[in-house]
């Protein structure tokens, strides 16, 4: 090592000792200097802490967006609407349940430098396009319901640092669904259908792989398009393999058509139908009609006293039950974000708040044993905060077709 | 011989090669699928019936495109929304009738009421559309009404979204239309499919008779040949145009109920895809030609239903139904390569020349 470097190092060490010694004695003396590698958000004394959502709040999948949005709002209510003396401001963009929706929502959010963090998106397809934009702007993003495994797989291009989720990874959900079908329902052959979305495609793949691993046969892995209405041809094709169960982890309305028409195709009258959390919606059983009776859905399952309390707040605020199953995940995501902001924010004497973006990210990634509604959450280095414990299989009955919601849990791993 | 050869351009040759290779793929795929023996006659008849039922609905909507094009030389892109408006409004009647039990006791009267409301709504929407959006632009360059039609289409979609919300509404199940008939274990047809096919057939027959056999139909044909000369002959051109919109919209309204009874869901965006498909069907059959639109609709429905299995399954393509739109449009391209005016379009083109 050269003399010069020794000199530089000793100066740095000395300086930091001096600074450390000075800091506690005169906290208000020096103006705040942002040393964060990806910048800071400065919140003036009378300004609010701005967080945003990117959810699918319109169209066919709006049940997912409304469900998550309610969870976020209740989390903010629980804080009294305030964080460190600043009001919490929630704005949002409609990300839809599609790649282009995610792109436009992501672009708009990334352009607003006052946003501290984002809760969203609902769908994996929207996350794929929104997460590079939002994380690229330095913001941290926590999804309540995007479950595609690629989003937290560091070897995949859809993985972005700064994107986390409280939703379970589909590697869990697909496995549970397959185990349920094989071990609990004792079926030996299955067919799967996806709709080309990253969510459905990966989920049915996991299901098929695990089902084969367990010793079952997959008779067909078919696909339809978003927007299709006539499912009878593809169901007829599936009927040639006479599977005992059809697993179609798709969304509404395609899932409604699939369930309703499956019973009308000869050879599939007695085939068991199973969907996933994409169809876990208050509107689904009514839309599918009698065909939904006896159908299984895998989906988020949350229980406990804290959750009951949450539901009571929901009913008081919105009237009626939450329309889907990810409100608790959205609630947890918001709380993790708010807790992390609280932890890293630096407050000036006049009340100005400074949040370092990298520091915030680090704090969210460092979330450990966080007491959420969906369990004890610990975020791993790739952004998966859920353990996959908050999952169950539900069975739809006449009551749900008549409008009751949510269905009682049927099986838990 | 040599002059004939000289007249063939390079582009023609290229298009023939494209067309020929598509036919080749289709043939190889079909032979492979049939030889695999995975599908019985029962399956094929099922595929065919699904296609005919879906195609009948396409055909009814396509007639609206073709009628208006025949008269005004204009593509009414808002026609899909005319279809939606009828089906969506009739939902409320169907729902009320079903909840009161009327639809179960008096299915014929109940269904007629649903059809009447749907057709009346579609007709109203179409007449207003013609008066407000198209008539002022009748002498404008062709692109202008086309863009207006697209604008009107958005306007209608979002108006209905404003009225009724963005969610899906599920049509009631009509007890009398549940279940299916089976003949000899080979052909099985659902009652609702029978209704769709028969109703569509009757409506198309009525339209054809009307256009060919009545005075009003003659006036329509005259306006379609030449508006100005028809006016000189004492035909009220505006009245004929409104009449054309009314007929097209009534067919679309009926198609809307049939579609909603078959798939049991309505939504403010439901007109978009059937509209595009029906437009495709109209072009496939030869736009401006009435039997062409019927044929085009049926062809398209059958291609969508049978095509993916017949053409692609034998080639080992995984999940062929994801490609059903690609197949439908490839067939359109194929037909337009060999018959640029559509299946029945030539007669009309020749008559015009």
XYZ file of C-alpha atoms in Angstrom:
766
model
C 0.000 0.000 0.000
C 1.360 3.389 -0.896
C 1.915 6.266 1.482
C -0.720 8.258 -0.253
C -3.439 5.714 0.385
C -2.458 5.499 4.029
C -2.889 9.215 4.199
C -6.286 9.195 2.524
C -7.502 6.357 4.691
C -6.392 7.973 7.898
C -8.070 11.210 6.902
C -11.305 9.346 6.268
C -11.080 7.470 9.552
C -10.314 10.657 11.431
C -13.115 12.499 9.741
C -15.634 9.846 10.560
C -14.540 9.775 14.197
C -14.947 13.528 14.379
C -18.308 13.388 12.633
C -19.571 10.587 14.806
C -18.529 12.494 17.873
C -20.162 15.667 16.679
C -23.401 14.177 15.438
C -25.278 13.548 18.683
C -24.235 16.828 20.244
C -25.525 19.030 17.417
C -28.208 17.184 15.478
C -29.791 20.274 13.972
C -26.679 22.213 13.182
C -25.758 20.777 9.786
C -28.346 20.824 6.997
C -29.289 17.369 5.733
C -27.081 16.154 2.935
C -28.364 13.252 0.910
C -25.735 10.535 0.726
C -28.066 7.856 -0.573
C -26.765 6.139 -3.700
C -30.075 6.395 -5.559
C -31.299 9.653 -4.123
C -33.651 10.885 -1.440
C -37.219 12.045 -1.192
C -37.523 15.297 0.720
C -40.867 15.944 2.326
C -41.459 19.550 3.422
C -43.002 20.113 6.870
C -46.476 20.716 5.488
C -46.232 18.140 2.706
C -47.523 14.588 2.939
C -45.769 11.254 2.656
C -46.767 10.127 -0.801
C -47.265 6.446 -1.491
C -48.941 5.110 -4.596
C -50.727 2.026 -5.781
C -50.635 0.392 -9.189
C -53.631 -1.903 -9.211
C -56.212 -3.199 -11.629
C -59.106 -1.004 -10.561
C -61.194 -1.188 -13.730
C -62.428 -3.846 -16.073
C -62.872 -7.555 -15.628
C -60.233 -7.962 -12.931
C -61.229 -4.893 -10.914
C -62.257 -7.193 -8.058
C -58.534 -7.789 -7.479
C -57.683 -4.107 -7.541
C -60.558 -3.005 -5.326
C -59.684 -5.762 -2.907
C -56.059 -4.662 -2.592
C -56.903 -0.971 -2.570
C -59.206 -1.479 0.412
C -56.394 -3.269 2.237
C -54.028 -0.345 1.614
C -56.598 2.201 2.769
C -57.292 0.315 5.983
C -53.556 0.077 6.689
C -53.335 3.859 6.325
C -56.424 4.328 8.515
C -54.789 2.182 11.170
C -51.911 4.637 11.253
C -54.430 7.407 11.766
C -53.538 8.644 8.311
C -50.258 10.010 9.639
C -46.620 8.985 9.561
C -43.983 10.869 11.612
C -46.309 13.852 11.837
C -47.003 13.982 8.104
C -50.271 12.949 6.532
C -50.065 9.917 4.296
C -51.211 10.620 0.766
C -52.327 7.704 -1.388
C -52.650 8.127 -5.135
C -52.751 5.469 -7.756
C -52.712 4.322 -11.326
C -54.811 1.688 -13.022
C -52.327 -0.947 -14.098
C -54.976 -3.270 -15.509
C -54.149 -6.923 -15.640
C -51.934 -6.692 -18.701
C -48.430 -5.847 -19.840
C -49.457 -2.581 -21.500
C -51.482 -1.522 -18.453
C -48.438 -2.144 -16.281
C -46.268 -0.181 -18.678
C -48.440 2.923 -18.681
C -49.015 2.838 -14.918
C -45.286 2.282 -14.340
C -44.340 5.168 -16.621
C -46.659 7.559 -14.834
C -45.533 6.510 -11.367
C -41.853 6.641 -12.273
C -42.309 10.228 -13.459
C -43.497 11.440 -10.047
C -40.453 11.966 -7.791
C -42.584 12.647 -4.699
C -43.631 8.992 -4.522
C -41.769 7.166 -1.764
C -42.994 3.655 -2.477
C -45.513 1.749 -4.558
C -47.883 -1.051 -3.659
C -48.651 -3.072 -6.773
C -49.248 -4.575 -9.174
C -51.990 -7.165 -8.907
C -51.140 -9.222 -11.944
C -47.793 -10.728 -12.847
C -48.216 -9.555 -16.432
C -48.450 -5.946 -15.243
C -45.577 -6.420 -12.793
C -43.296 -7.584 -15.570
C -43.522 -4.226 -17.315
C -44.130 -1.918 -14.359
C -41.365 -3.150 -12.083
C -38.378 -2.169 -14.279
C -39.842 1.347 -14.657
C -40.747 1.885 -11.012
C -37.614 0.324 -9.565
C -35.595 2.119 -12.229
C -36.832 5.402 -10.755
C -35.413 4.268 -7.419
C -38.737 3.521 -5.791
C -39.433 0.388 -3.847
C -42.399 -1.642 -5.027
C -44.285 -4.313 -3.100
C -46.862 -6.437 -4.865
C -49.782 -7.879 -2.919
C -50.851 -10.487 -5.465
C -48.422 -11.037 -8.354
C -47.418 -14.648 -7.927
C -45.306 -15.566 -10.955
C -42.066 -17.278 -9.834
C -39.939 -15.379 -12.400
C -40.472 -12.081 -10.606
C -38.259 -13.214 -7.749
C -35.932 -15.428 -9.741
C -32.577 -13.616 -10.053
C -31.687 -15.564 -13.219
C -34.759 -14.294 -15.021
C -34.988 -10.960 -16.874
C -38.239 -10.142 -15.054
C -36.394 -9.973 -11.756
C -35.612 -6.408 -10.637
C -33.946 -5.228 -7.461
C -36.412 -3.122 -5.498
C -39.416 -5.280 -6.359
C -40.791 -7.359 -3.521
C -44.067 -9.101 -2.801
C -46.208 -10.226 0.083
C -48.060 -12.547 -2.309
C -47.119 -16.187 -2.241
C -44.870 -17.424 -5.024
C -46.694 -19.809 -7.368
C -44.093 -22.438 -6.726
C -46.029 -22.860 -3.472
C -49.510 -22.538 -4.877
C -48.989 -24.894 -7.820
C -47.474 -27.479 -5.504
C -50.323 -27.270 -3.034
C -52.918 -27.565 -5.789
C -51.209 -30.637 -7.231
C -50.811 -32.251 -3.818
C -54.441 -31.587 -3.045
C -55.571 -33.132 -6.324
C -53.366 -36.194 -6.074
C -53.352 -36.935 -2.350
C -56.679 -35.568 -1.212
C -58.971 -36.039 -4.208
C -57.015 -39.155 -5.242
C -57.204 -38.362 -8.939
C -54.542 -39.820 -11.195
C -54.966 -37.874 -14.418
C -55.252 -34.144 -14.970
C -55.426 -31.605 -17.773
C -54.441 -27.966 -17.442
C -55.469 -24.815 -19.300
C -53.768 -21.428 -19.226
C -54.475 -18.153 -20.967
C -50.974 -17.178 -22.065
C -50.494 -14.834 -19.110
C -47.263 -15.325 -17.143
C -49.335 -16.037 -14.033
C -51.470 -18.784 -15.503
C -48.777 -20.322 -17.641
C -46.279 -20.729 -14.834
C -48.884 -21.857 -12.333
C -50.210 -24.654 -14.509
C -46.639 -25.668 -15.301
C -45.800 -25.994 -11.614
C -49.029 -27.928 -11.098
C -48.257 -30.268 -13.983
C -44.667 -30.860 -12.877
C -45.601 -31.623 -9.283
C -48.552 -33.765 -10.352
C -46.265 -35.864 -12.542
C -43.682 -36.028 -9.756
C -46.337 -37.434 -7.455
C -47.076 -40.148 -10.004
C -50.048 -38.728 -11.898
C -50.460 -38.283 -15.640
C -51.071 -35.005 -17.423
C -53.332 -35.720 -20.391
C -53.127 -32.249 -21.954
C -51.736 -28.796 -21.348
C -53.915 -26.495 -23.389
C -54.194 -22.740 -23.757
C -56.824 -20.204 -24.709
C -56.615 -16.480 -25.420
C -57.724 -13.653 -23.202
C -61.008 -12.542 -24.776
C -62.115 -15.995 -25.941
C -65.690 -16.906 -25.172
C -66.247 -20.239 -26.891
C -64.322 -22.773 -24.814
C -66.209 -25.832 -26.044
C -63.744 -26.742 -28.814
C -60.727 -26.727 -26.503
C -62.717 -28.605 -23.851
C -63.751 -31.180 -26.436
C -60.093 -31.659 -27.295
C -59.331 -32.159 -23.607
C -62.186 -34.627 -23.286
C -60.384 -37.017 -25.671
C -57.823 -37.632 -22.933
C -60.583 -38.132 -20.303
C -58.797 -36.451 -17.384
C -60.285 -36.751 -13.904
C -59.573 -33.128 -13.074
C -59.106 -29.947 -15.114
C -56.943 -27.272 -13.545
C -57.414 -23.847 -15.121
C -55.727 -21.090 -13.110
C -57.039 -18.275 -15.309
C -59.088 -15.137 -14.709
C -62.616 -13.920 -15.246
C -64.381 -13.865 -17.641
C -62.556 -16.692 -19.444
C -62.744 -18.781 -16.277
C -66.519 -18.277 -16.096
C -66.919 -19.529 -19.645
C -64.599 -22.441 -18.952
C -66.484 -23.589 -15.865
C -69.934 -23.116 -17.401
C -69.079 -24.814 -20.691
C -67.084 -27.713 -19.237
C -70.318 -29.270 -17.965
C -71.823 -28.972 -21.448
C -69.097 -30.939 -23.214
C -69.727 -34.643 -23.523
C -67.207 -36.689 -21.586
C -66.513 -33.952 -19.058
C -69.805 -34.074 -17.141
C -68.179 -35.633 -14.075
C -64.725 -34.144 -14.377
C -63.611 -32.184 -11.328
C -62.896 -28.538 -12.001
C -60.247 -26.566 -10.158
C -59.127 -22.978 -10.458
C -56.753 -20.782 -8.512
C -56.639 -17.367 -6.876
C -57.285 -15.611 -10.201
C -60.854 -16.883 -9.959
C -61.082 -16.345 -6.219
C -63.598 -13.550 -6.673
C -67.025 -12.791 -5.313
C -68.374 -12.477 -8.855
C -67.103 -15.831 -10.109
C -69.589 -18.373 -8.677
C -72.595 -16.360 -9.830
C -71.152 -15.848 -13.295
C -70.289 -19.519 -13.766
C -73.714 -20.565 -12.466
C -74.573 -24.092 -11.396
C -71.386 -25.382 -13.006
C -69.396 -23.793 -10.180
C -71.002 -26.009 -7.532
C -68.390 -28.505 -6.378
C -65.544 -26.676 -8.048
C -62.297 -26.187 -6.106
C -60.227 -23.031 -5.915
C -56.783 -22.712 -4.452
C -56.206 -19.305 -2.982
C -54.981 -17.197 -0.135
C -56.288 -18.319 3.215
C -55.905 -15.978 6.139
C -57.381 -16.536 9.587
C -56.965 -15.425 13.154
C -58.179 -12.785 15.560
C -56.248 -9.967 13.891
C -57.781 -10.908 10.576
C -61.300 -10.937 12.013
C -60.664 -7.470 13.339
C -59.480 -6.402 9.891
C -62.623 -7.808 8.274
C -64.766 -5.917 10.790
C -62.995 -2.702 9.769
C -63.528 -3.567 6.127
C -67.227 -4.147 6.592
C -67.583 -0.916 8.521
C -65.716 1.038 5.851
C -67.011 -0.474 2.616
C -70.006 -2.602 3.577
C -69.958 -6.242 2.437
C -67.021 -8.642 2.352
C -63.761 -8.019 0.451
C -64.247 -9.007 -3.193
C -61.144 -11.197 -3.476
C -58.463 -12.789 -1.350
C -55.452 -10.458 -1.355
C -56.632 -7.621 0.874
C -54.595 -8.952 3.792
C -51.509 -9.157 1.573
C -52.036 -5.557 0.489
C -52.509 -4.535 4.116
C -49.254 -6.247 5.060
C -47.419 -4.770 2.074
C -48.513 -1.267 3.069
C -47.517 -1.795 6.684
C -44.098 -3.131 5.714
C -43.585 -0.087 3.503
C -44.750 2.366 6.171
C -42.658 0.671 8.877
C -39.586 0.857 6.662
C -40.182 4.546 5.960
C -40.506 5.175 9.678
C -37.255 3.363 10.279
C -35.087 5.165 7.730
C -36.622 8.646 7.554
C -34.456 11.463 8.888
C -36.352 14.369 10.355
C -35.023 17.941 10.482
C -35.855 20.256 13.329
C -38.438 22.070 11.234
C -40.176 18.805 10.468
C -38.797 18.224 6.968
C -38.516 14.506 6.295
C -35.771 12.900 4.224
C -36.089 9.342 2.995
C -33.093 7.744 1.335
C -34.304 5.495 -1.435
C -31.572 2.876 -1.127
C -31.898 2.950 2.648
C -35.633 2.380 2.277
C -35.050 -0.550 -0.036
C -32.542 -2.047 2.369
C -34.994 -1.622 5.218
C -37.791 -3.366 3.299
C -35.507 -6.237 2.293
C -34.407 -6.483 5.925
C -37.999 -7.087 7.064
C -37.805 -9.974 9.506
C -40.541 -11.727 11.480
C -42.928 -8.952 10.636
C -46.231 -9.621 12.341
C -48.691 -9.396 9.474
C -52.156 -10.740 8.894
C -50.770 -13.337 6.517
C -48.245 -14.667 9.031
C -44.755 -13.822 10.161
C -43.209 -12.201 7.114
C -39.500 -12.315 6.387
C -38.368 -10.930 3.056
C -35.631 -12.903 1.344
C -32.905 -11.314 -0.753
C -34.913 -11.761 -3.949
C -38.032 -10.070 -2.621
C -40.264 -12.957 -1.594
C -41.788 -11.983 1.738
C -44.503 -14.634 1.939
C -43.876 -18.131 3.132
C -46.694 -19.813 1.274
C -48.376 -20.736 4.543
C -51.371 -18.513 3.995
C -52.841 -20.789 1.328
C -55.812 -23.062 1.255
C -58.184 -24.903 -1.051
C -61.797 -23.819 -1.135
C -64.858 -25.656 -2.395
C -67.723 -23.742 -3.946
C -71.260 -24.713 -3.001
C -74.805 -23.607 -3.772
C -74.411 -20.850 -1.193
C -71.582 -19.142 -3.114
C -73.494 -19.411 -6.389
C -76.330 -17.675 -4.563
C -74.032 -14.807 -3.610
C -72.381 -15.820 -0.320
C -68.686 -14.965 -0.014
C -66.047 -16.020 0.874
C -66.353 -19.804 0.668
C -65.289 -21.842 3.708
C -61.827 -23.343 3.517
C -61.949 -26.995 2.483
C -58.398 -28.195 2.899
C -55.138 -26.820 4.159
C -51.686 -28.260 3.569
C -48.869 -17.859 -74.062
C -45.813 -15.668 -73.712
C -47.879 -12.547 -73.222
C -49.929 -14.256 -70.593
C -46.693 -15.164 -68.784
C -45.422 -11.605 -69.018
C -48.522 -10.314 -67.350
C -47.834 -12.354 -64.214
C -45.956 -10.114 -61.809
C -43.370 -11.196 -59.295
C -45.723 -10.264 -56.477
C -48.402 -12.578 -57.814
C -45.926 -15.418 -57.898
C -44.836 -14.636 -54.358
C -48.440 -14.551 -53.129
C -49.156 -17.863 -54.840
C -46.156 -19.395 -53.132
C -47.378 -18.076 -49.782
C -50.882 -19.348 -50.479
C -49.604 -22.673 -51.742
C -47.461 -23.266 -48.695
C -50.356 -22.448 -46.348
C -52.503 -24.951 -48.218
C -49.671 -27.456 -48.003
C -49.369 -27.050 -44.225
C -53.131 -27.278 -43.847
C -53.287 -30.477 -45.908
C -50.374 -32.163 -44.155
C -51.763 -31.199 -40.760
C -55.266 -32.369 -41.605
C -54.099 -35.733 -42.920
C -51.896 -36.262 -39.867
C -54.689 -35.359 -37.466
C -57.253 -37.587 -39.137
C -54.824 -40.504 -39.388
C -53.947 -40.200 -35.699
C -57.513 -41.339 -34.991
C -57.630 -39.459 -31.705
C -60.940 -37.865 -32.602
C -64.086 -39.809 -33.328
C -66.893 -38.761 -35.653
C -68.733 -37.600 -32.544
C -65.918 -35.183 -31.784
C -65.816 -33.833 -35.317
C -69.553 -33.265 -35.379
C -69.238 -31.472 -32.045
C -66.521 -29.187 -33.407
C -68.615 -28.502 -36.480
C -71.749 -27.656 -34.500
C -69.826 -25.340 -32.164
C -68.455 -23.617 -35.237
C -71.814 -23.302 -36.976
C -73.457 -21.846 -33.844
C -70.683 -19.313 -33.324
C -70.581 -18.634 -37.067
C -74.323 -17.903 -37.192
C -73.836 -15.105 -34.689
C -70.891 -13.753 -36.689
C -73.028 -13.929 -39.828
C -75.862 -11.915 -38.284
C -73.469 -9.170 -37.221
C -71.598 -9.333 -40.508
C -74.821 -8.603 -42.365
C -74.947 -5.212 -40.670
C -71.460 -4.385 -41.912
C -72.182 -5.578 -45.385
C -75.559 -3.841 -45.747
C -74.163 -0.476 -44.724
C -71.100 -0.961 -46.888
C -73.260 -1.915 -49.835
C -75.238 1.328 -49.556
C -72.742 3.877 -48.250
C -69.339 2.350 -49.121
C -68.470 2.892 -45.498
C -67.324 0.544 -42.740
C -69.520 1.141 -39.707
C -66.996 0.223 -37.022
C -69.500 1.092 -34.328
C -71.614 -1.885 -35.374
C -70.071 -4.096 -32.695
C -71.324 -1.604 -30.126
C -74.793 -1.657 -31.655
C -74.686 -5.399 -31.002
C -73.491 -4.806 -27.433
C -76.104 -2.146 -26.660
C -78.968 -4.493 -27.475
C -77.613 -7.481 -25.603
C -76.673 -5.371 -22.584
C -80.003 -3.574 -22.274
C -81.970 -6.775 -22.806
C -80.042 -8.267 -19.900
C -82.126 -6.227 -17.485
C -85.340 -7.524 -19.003
C -84.078 -11.101 -19.068
C -82.896 -10.842 -15.487
C -86.202 -9.423 -14.267
C -88.230 -11.996 -16.196
C -86.063 -14.809 -14.888
C -86.303 -13.652 -11.275
C -90.080 -13.324 -11.487
C -90.247 -16.859 -12.879
C -91.896 -15.718 -16.101
C -89.059 -16.969 -18.271
C -89.472 -20.436 -16.791
C -93.261 -20.601 -17.256
C -93.625 -18.768 -20.521
C -90.310 -19.215 -22.251
C -91.591 -18.306 -25.703
C -93.201 -15.015 -24.680
C -90.326 -14.201 -22.345
C -87.682 -14.800 -24.999
C -89.669 -12.806 -27.528
C -89.783 -9.894 -25.088
C -86.012 -10.125 -24.550
C -85.434 -10.201 -28.307
C -87.807 -7.285 -28.853
C -86.067 -5.109 -26.264
C -82.649 -5.960 -27.597
C -83.560 -5.305 -31.210
C -85.392 -2.076 -30.332
C -82.402 -0.783 -28.385
C -79.961 -1.653 -31.130
C -82.193 -0.007 -33.723
C -82.513 3.162 -31.646
C -78.774 3.370 -31.129
C -78.097 2.775 -34.826
C -80.638 5.343 -36.005
C -79.252 8.008 -33.672
C -75.751 7.061 -34.767
C -76.659 7.472 -38.414
C -78.426 10.788 -37.842
C -75.819 12.348 -35.570
C -72.528 10.840 -36.643
C -72.804 9.737 -40.264
C -75.413 11.782 -42.141
C -73.648 15.146 -41.726
C -70.546 13.524 -43.206
C -72.165 11.841 -46.157
C -70.334 13.982 -48.727
C -67.082 14.095 -46.767
C -64.009 12.138 -47.907
C -64.253 8.442 -47.116
C -61.782 8.435 -44.261
C -63.816 10.930 -42.269
C -66.859 8.737 -41.539
C -64.492 5.840 -40.856
C -62.720 7.755 -38.100
C -66.082 9.001 -36.848
C -67.270 5.403 -36.642
C -64.279 4.476 -34.484
C -64.979 7.466 -32.274
C -68.650 6.539 -32.039
C -67.619 3.029 -31.073
C -65.578 4.330 -28.120
C -68.342 6.727 -27.209
C -70.903 3.942 -27.022
C -68.612 1.613 -25.097
C -67.874 4.146 -22.417
C -71.438 5.419 -22.281
C -72.581 1.917 -21.434
C -69.758 1.565 -18.986
C -70.950 4.788 -17.373
C -74.532 3.540 -17.237
C -74.033 0.002 -16.082
C -70.497 -0.211 -14.679
C -67.444 -2.085 -15.852
C -68.304 -5.458 -14.351
C -69.752 -8.523 -16.024
C -73.437 -9.258 -15.833
C -74.507 -12.858 -16.126
C -77.517 -13.653 -18.240
C -80.037 -15.933 -16.605
C -80.229 -19.585 -17.582
C -83.403 -20.331 -19.491
C -84.652 -23.738 -18.293
C -86.181 -24.647 -21.634
C -82.849 -24.126 -23.396
C -80.889 -26.389 -21.057
C -79.769 -29.823 -22.113
C -79.063 -31.333 -25.480
C -80.345 -33.826 -28.021
C -78.327 -36.820 -29.123
C -78.869 -38.776 -32.316
C -77.374 -42.244 -32.566
C -74.438 -41.365 -30.349
C -72.849 -39.495 -33.243
C -74.446 -36.091 -33.294
C -75.181 -34.209 -30.122
C -76.542 -30.717 -30.219
C -77.459 -28.409 -27.381
C -80.895 -26.847 -27.412
C -79.403 -23.374 -27.226
C -77.318 -24.138 -30.303
C -80.457 -25.260 -32.135
C -82.112 -21.972 -31.214
C -79.090 -19.956 -32.354
C -78.749 -21.750 -35.676
C -82.481 -21.819 -36.463
C -83.100 -18.213 -35.428
C -80.094 -16.973 -37.386
C -81.167 -19.000 -40.424
C -84.717 -17.637 -40.332
C -83.554 -14.049 -39.929
C -81.148 -14.364 -42.833
C -83.839 -15.937 -44.990
C -86.225 -13.105 -44.105
C -83.596 -10.522 -44.958
C -82.815 -12.140 -48.290
C -86.478 -12.292 -49.259
C -86.961 -8.705 -48.170
C -84.081 -7.397 -50.238
C -84.854 -9.496 -53.318
C -88.646 -9.605 -53.353
C -90.105 -6.386 -51.941
C -90.334 -2.847 -53.293
C -88.379 -1.511 -50.351
C -85.695 -4.100 -51.044
C -85.596 -3.044 -54.653
C -85.113 0.567 -53.545
C -82.236 -0.559 -51.345
C -80.596 -2.326 -54.238
C -81.111 0.718 -56.416
C -79.488 3.043 -53.869
C -76.610 0.621 -53.549
C -76.072 0.707 -57.342
C -76.097 4.483 -57.637
C -77.397 6.928 -55.056
C -77.816 9.881 -57.387
C -79.684 8.034 -60.114
C -81.886 6.391 -57.502
C -82.757 9.837 -56.150
C -83.639 10.980 -59.656
C -85.952 7.974 -59.957
C -87.914 9.252 -56.990
C -86.385 7.106 -54.263
C -85.948 8.822 -50.920
C -82.288 8.006 -50.417
C -82.107 9.172 -46.806
C -85.069 6.985 -45.886
C -83.480 3.986 -47.567
C -80.219 4.569 -45.719
C -81.997 4.811 -42.368
C -83.883 1.655 -43.266
C -80.600 -0.116 -43.953
C -79.252 0.886 -40.575
C -82.477 -0.295 -38.942
C -82.301 -3.705 -40.556
C -78.617 -4.163 -39.775
C -79.157 -3.088 -36.179
C -82.177 -5.345 -35.689
C -80.094 -8.309 -36.840
C -77.286 -7.247 -34.518
C -79.737 -6.934 -31.624
C -81.012 -10.437 -32.268
C -77.430 -11.688 -32.550
C -76.705 -10.029 -29.211
C -79.397 -12.011 -27.412
C -78.370 -15.254 -29.106
C -74.765 -14.620 -28.122
C -75.748 -13.743 -24.566
C -77.960 -16.830 -24.255
C -75.112 -18.992 -25.508
C -72.315 -17.515 -23.373
C -74.474 -16.038 -20.599
C -72.438 -12.901 -19.997
C -72.589 -9.288 -21.048
C -70.037 -6.555 -20.628
C -69.548 -3.073 -22.042
C -66.598 -4.263 -24.124
C -68.338 -7.415 -25.427
C -68.996 -5.931 -28.878
C -65.393 -5.368 -29.783
C -64.167 -8.871 -30.642
C -67.373 -10.147 -32.256
C -67.437 -6.867 -34.219
C -63.929 -7.402 -35.527
C -64.669 -11.052 -36.306
C -67.897 -10.177 -38.080
C -66.126 -7.525 -40.104
C -63.598 -10.177 -41.055
C -66.465 -12.475 -41.986
C -67.999 -9.785 -44.179
C -64.689 -9.291 -45.994
C -64.212 -13.047 -46.255
C -67.590 -13.422 -47.936
C -67.144 -10.350 -50.129
C -68.147 -7.116 -48.490
C -71.364 -5.616 -49.803
C -72.730 -9.041 -50.688
C -75.513 -10.388 -48.461
C -75.176 -14.163 -49.012
C -71.416 -13.550 -48.838
C -71.683 -12.213 -45.297
C -73.701 -15.258 -44.245
C -71.202 -17.649 -45.795
C -68.257 -15.674 -44.435
C -69.658 -15.818 -40.908
C -70.202 -19.562 -41.063
C -66.750 -20.161 -42.563
C -65.080 -18.085 -39.891
C -66.950 -19.814 -37.061
C -66.071 -23.234 -38.446
C -62.420 -22.322 -39.064
C -62.107 -21.129 -35.487
C -63.639 -24.228 -34.047
C -62.350 -26.996 -36.328
C -59.182 -25.347 -37.644
C -56.872 -25.521 -34.639
C -57.466 -29.252 -34.201
C -57.650 -30.233 -37.839
C -54.715 -28.188 -39.116
C -52.365 -27.983 -36.146
C -52.930 -30.932 -33.841
C -51.507 -33.382 -36.357
C -48.402 -31.236 -36.730
C -47.746 -31.595 -33.018
C -48.321 -27.941 -32.213
C -48.910 -27.652 -28.465
C -52.032 -25.853 -27.220
C -53.403 -25.151 -30.732
C -56.450 -23.236 -29.505
C -54.278 -20.313 -28.574
C -53.735 -19.907 -32.302
C -57.378 -19.942 -33.333
C -57.438 -16.247 -34.218
C -54.236 -16.668 -36.167
C -55.879 -19.489 -38.095
C -59.010 -17.484 -38.785
C -56.991 -14.580 -40.152
C -54.651 -16.844 -42.103
C -57.707 -18.273 -43.799
C -58.820 -14.732 -44.585
C -55.446 -13.986 -46.170
C -55.551 -17.250 -48.061
C -58.972 -16.532 -49.522
C -58.025 -12.968 -50.390
C -54.881 -14.175 -52.206
C -56.912 -16.329 -54.559
C -60.135 -14.304 -54.536
C -59.296 -10.683 -53.724
C -62.975 -9.732 -53.566
C -63.949 -12.462 -51.131
C -65.851 -15.685 -51.656
C -68.882 -14.150 -53.364
C -67.561 -10.678 -53.941
C -66.908 -10.967 -57.654
C -70.463 -10.825 -58.841
C -70.936 -7.521 -57.154
C -67.685 -6.077 -58.445
C -68.568 -7.093 -61.967
C -72.040 -5.632 -61.702
C -70.558 -2.332 -60.607
C -68.016 -2.133 -63.380
